[in-house]
Short mmCIF file of C-alpha atoms in Angstrom, two decimals:
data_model
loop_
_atom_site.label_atom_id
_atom_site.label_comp_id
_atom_site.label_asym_id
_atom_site.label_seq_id
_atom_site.Cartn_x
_atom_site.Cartn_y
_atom_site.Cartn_z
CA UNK H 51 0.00 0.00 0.00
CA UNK H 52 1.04 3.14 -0.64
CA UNK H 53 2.22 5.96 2.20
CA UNK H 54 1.37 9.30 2.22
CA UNK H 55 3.42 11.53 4.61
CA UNK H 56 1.64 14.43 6.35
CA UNK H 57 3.61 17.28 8.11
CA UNK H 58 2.29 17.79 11.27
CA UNK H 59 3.27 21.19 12.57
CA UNK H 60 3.24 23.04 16.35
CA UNK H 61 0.02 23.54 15.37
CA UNK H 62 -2.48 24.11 18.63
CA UNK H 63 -5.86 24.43 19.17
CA UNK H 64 -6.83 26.95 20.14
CA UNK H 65 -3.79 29.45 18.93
CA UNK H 66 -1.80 31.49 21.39
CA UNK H 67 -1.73 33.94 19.13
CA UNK H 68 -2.82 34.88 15.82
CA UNK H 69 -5.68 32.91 14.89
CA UNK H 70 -6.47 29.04 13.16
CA UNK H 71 -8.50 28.41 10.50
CA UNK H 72 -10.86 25.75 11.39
CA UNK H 73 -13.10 23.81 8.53
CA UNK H 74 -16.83 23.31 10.57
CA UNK H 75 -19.00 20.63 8.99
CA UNK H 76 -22.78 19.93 9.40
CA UNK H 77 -23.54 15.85 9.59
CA UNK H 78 -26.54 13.61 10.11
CA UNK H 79 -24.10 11.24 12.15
CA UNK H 80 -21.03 12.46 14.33
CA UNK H 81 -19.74 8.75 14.91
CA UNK H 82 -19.28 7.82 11.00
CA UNK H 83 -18.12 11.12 10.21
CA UNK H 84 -15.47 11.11 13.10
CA UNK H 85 -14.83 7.36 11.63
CA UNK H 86 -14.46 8.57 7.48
CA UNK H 87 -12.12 11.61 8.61
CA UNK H 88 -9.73 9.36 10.84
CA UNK H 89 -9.78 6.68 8.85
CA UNK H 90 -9.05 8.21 5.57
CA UNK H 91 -7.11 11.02 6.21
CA UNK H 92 -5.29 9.90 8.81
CA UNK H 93 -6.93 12.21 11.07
CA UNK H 94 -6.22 12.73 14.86
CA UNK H 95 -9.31 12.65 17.06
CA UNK H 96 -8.47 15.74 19.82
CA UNK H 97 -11.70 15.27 20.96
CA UNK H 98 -15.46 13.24 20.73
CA UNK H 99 -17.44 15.73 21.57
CA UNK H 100 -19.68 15.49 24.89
CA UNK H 101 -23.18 15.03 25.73
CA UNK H 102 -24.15 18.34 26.71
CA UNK H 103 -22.88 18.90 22.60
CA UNK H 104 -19.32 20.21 22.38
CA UNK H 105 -18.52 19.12 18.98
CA UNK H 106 -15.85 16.67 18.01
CA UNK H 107 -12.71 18.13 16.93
CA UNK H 108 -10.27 16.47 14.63
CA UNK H 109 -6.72 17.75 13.92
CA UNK H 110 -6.25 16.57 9.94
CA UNK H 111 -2.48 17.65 8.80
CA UNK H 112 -2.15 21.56 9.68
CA UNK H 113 -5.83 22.16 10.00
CA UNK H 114 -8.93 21.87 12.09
CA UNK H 115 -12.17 20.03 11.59
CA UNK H 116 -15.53 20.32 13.89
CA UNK H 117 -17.99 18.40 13.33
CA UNK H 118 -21.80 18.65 14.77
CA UNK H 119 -24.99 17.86 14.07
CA UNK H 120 -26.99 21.44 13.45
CA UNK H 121 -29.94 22.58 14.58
CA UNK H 122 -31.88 25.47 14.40
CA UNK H 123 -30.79 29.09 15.43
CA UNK H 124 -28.95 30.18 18.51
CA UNK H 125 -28.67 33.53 20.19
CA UNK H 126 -25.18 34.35 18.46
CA UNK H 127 -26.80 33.35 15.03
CA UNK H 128 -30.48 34.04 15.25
CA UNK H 129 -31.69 33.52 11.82
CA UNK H 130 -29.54 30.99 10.84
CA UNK H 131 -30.65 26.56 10.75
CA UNK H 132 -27.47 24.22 10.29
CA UNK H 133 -27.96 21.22 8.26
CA UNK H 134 -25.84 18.50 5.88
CA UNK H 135 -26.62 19.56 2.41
CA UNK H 136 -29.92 18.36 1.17
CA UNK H 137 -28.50 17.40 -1.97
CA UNK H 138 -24.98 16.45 -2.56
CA UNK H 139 -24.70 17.23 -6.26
CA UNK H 140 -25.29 21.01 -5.40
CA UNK H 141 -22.68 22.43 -3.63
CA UNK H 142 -22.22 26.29 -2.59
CA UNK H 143 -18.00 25.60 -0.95
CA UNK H 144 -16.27 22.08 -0.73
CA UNK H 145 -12.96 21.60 1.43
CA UNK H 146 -9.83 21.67 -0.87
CA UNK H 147 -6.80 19.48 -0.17
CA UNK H 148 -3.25 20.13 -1.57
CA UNK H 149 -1.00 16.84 -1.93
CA UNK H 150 2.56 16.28 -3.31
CA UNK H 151 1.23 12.80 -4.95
CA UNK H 152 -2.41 12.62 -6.19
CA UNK H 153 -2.01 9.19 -7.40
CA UNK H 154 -0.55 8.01 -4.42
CA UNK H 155 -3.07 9.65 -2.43
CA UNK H 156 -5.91 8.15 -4.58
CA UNK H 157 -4.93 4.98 -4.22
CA UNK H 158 -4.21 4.98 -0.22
CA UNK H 159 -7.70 6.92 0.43
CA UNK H 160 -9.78 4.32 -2.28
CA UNK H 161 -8.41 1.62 -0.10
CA UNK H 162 -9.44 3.38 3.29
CA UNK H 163 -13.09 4.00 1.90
CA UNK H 164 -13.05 7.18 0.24
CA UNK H 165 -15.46 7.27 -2.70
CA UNK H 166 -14.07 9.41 -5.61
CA UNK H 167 -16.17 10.80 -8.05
CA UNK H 168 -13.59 10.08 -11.11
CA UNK H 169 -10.11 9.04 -11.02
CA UNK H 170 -7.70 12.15 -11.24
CA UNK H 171 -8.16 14.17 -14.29
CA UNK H 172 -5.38 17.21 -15.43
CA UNK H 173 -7.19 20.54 -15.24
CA UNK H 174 -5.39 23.78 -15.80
CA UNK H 175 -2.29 23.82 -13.54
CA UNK H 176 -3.33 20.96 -11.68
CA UNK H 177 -4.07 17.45 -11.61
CA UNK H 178 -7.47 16.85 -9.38
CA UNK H 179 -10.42 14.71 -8.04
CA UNK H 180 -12.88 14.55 -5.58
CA UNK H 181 -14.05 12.49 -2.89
CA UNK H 182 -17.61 12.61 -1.55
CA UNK H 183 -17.98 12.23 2.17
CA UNK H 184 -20.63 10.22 3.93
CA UNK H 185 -22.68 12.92 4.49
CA UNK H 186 -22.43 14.21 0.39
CA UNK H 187 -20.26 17.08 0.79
CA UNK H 188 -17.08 16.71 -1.80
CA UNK H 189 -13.86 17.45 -1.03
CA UNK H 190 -10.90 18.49 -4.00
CA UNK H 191 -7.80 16.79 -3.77
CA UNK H 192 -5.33 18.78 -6.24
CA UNK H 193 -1.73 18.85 -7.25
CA UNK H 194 -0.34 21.12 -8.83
CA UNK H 195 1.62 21.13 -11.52
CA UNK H 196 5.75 21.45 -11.51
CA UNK H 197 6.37 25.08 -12.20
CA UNK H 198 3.29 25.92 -13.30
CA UNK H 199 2.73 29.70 -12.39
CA UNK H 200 -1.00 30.52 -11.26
CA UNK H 201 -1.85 34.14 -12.27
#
């Protein structure tokens, strides 16, 4: 099987200064979500979550991923309902993931359980796919081209 090294940096949660970007994802079910992110990307669980619902939190290279379940408004967002998208072939922002060997990385995630739309295509600077989480939202998994030089 093929290996796919990921940095992992000094990275902390939460920063001690500056600031982290975190990806937050709505899902119908926290346990196979936490499940496809660890087991595919490697992820790190930091955290499960709670009962009283404090989200899990996943470490995945040098980012951040929460995951919860949505529900309707709160007082710090009082028009706004969280849900998994109703259908995943309609998509308004997808996760993007850089990689220094797309094949390699195709064939180590197929054989974790990612599903893939297609098998990596060359686009523009890049060669890409996508994978398609359990809950439908896709995810871009790119390399770029040697020396190509974007604008």
């Amino acid at each position: 099987m093929d290996e796919v090294r990921v940095e992992q940096s000094s990275f902390q949660m939460p920063p001690h200064e500056g600031f982290t970007v975190t990806h937050f994802l709505t899902v119908s079910d926290l346990d196979r979500s936490v499940q496809f992110y660890e087991k595919v990307f490697g992820g790190k669980v930091v955290s499960r979550g709670d009962k009283e619902g404090a989200p899990p939190y996943i470490k995945i290279a040098n980012t951040w991923l929460i995951l919860n379940v949505g529900g309707g408004p709160t007082p710090d967002k009082p028009t706004v309902t969280l849900r998994p998208p109703p259908d995943p072939d309609e998509v308004s922002s997808f996760m993007n993931i850089r990689v220094a060997d797309i094949h390699a990385c195709y064939r180590l995630w197929r054989s974790r359980g990612a599903t893939f739309l297609t098998e990596p295509i060359e686009k523009y600077g890049e060669t890409r796919c996508y994978i398609r989480d359990p809950d439908g939202y896709i995810i871009e998994i790119g390399q770029s081209k040697p020396g190509f030089q974007y604008g």
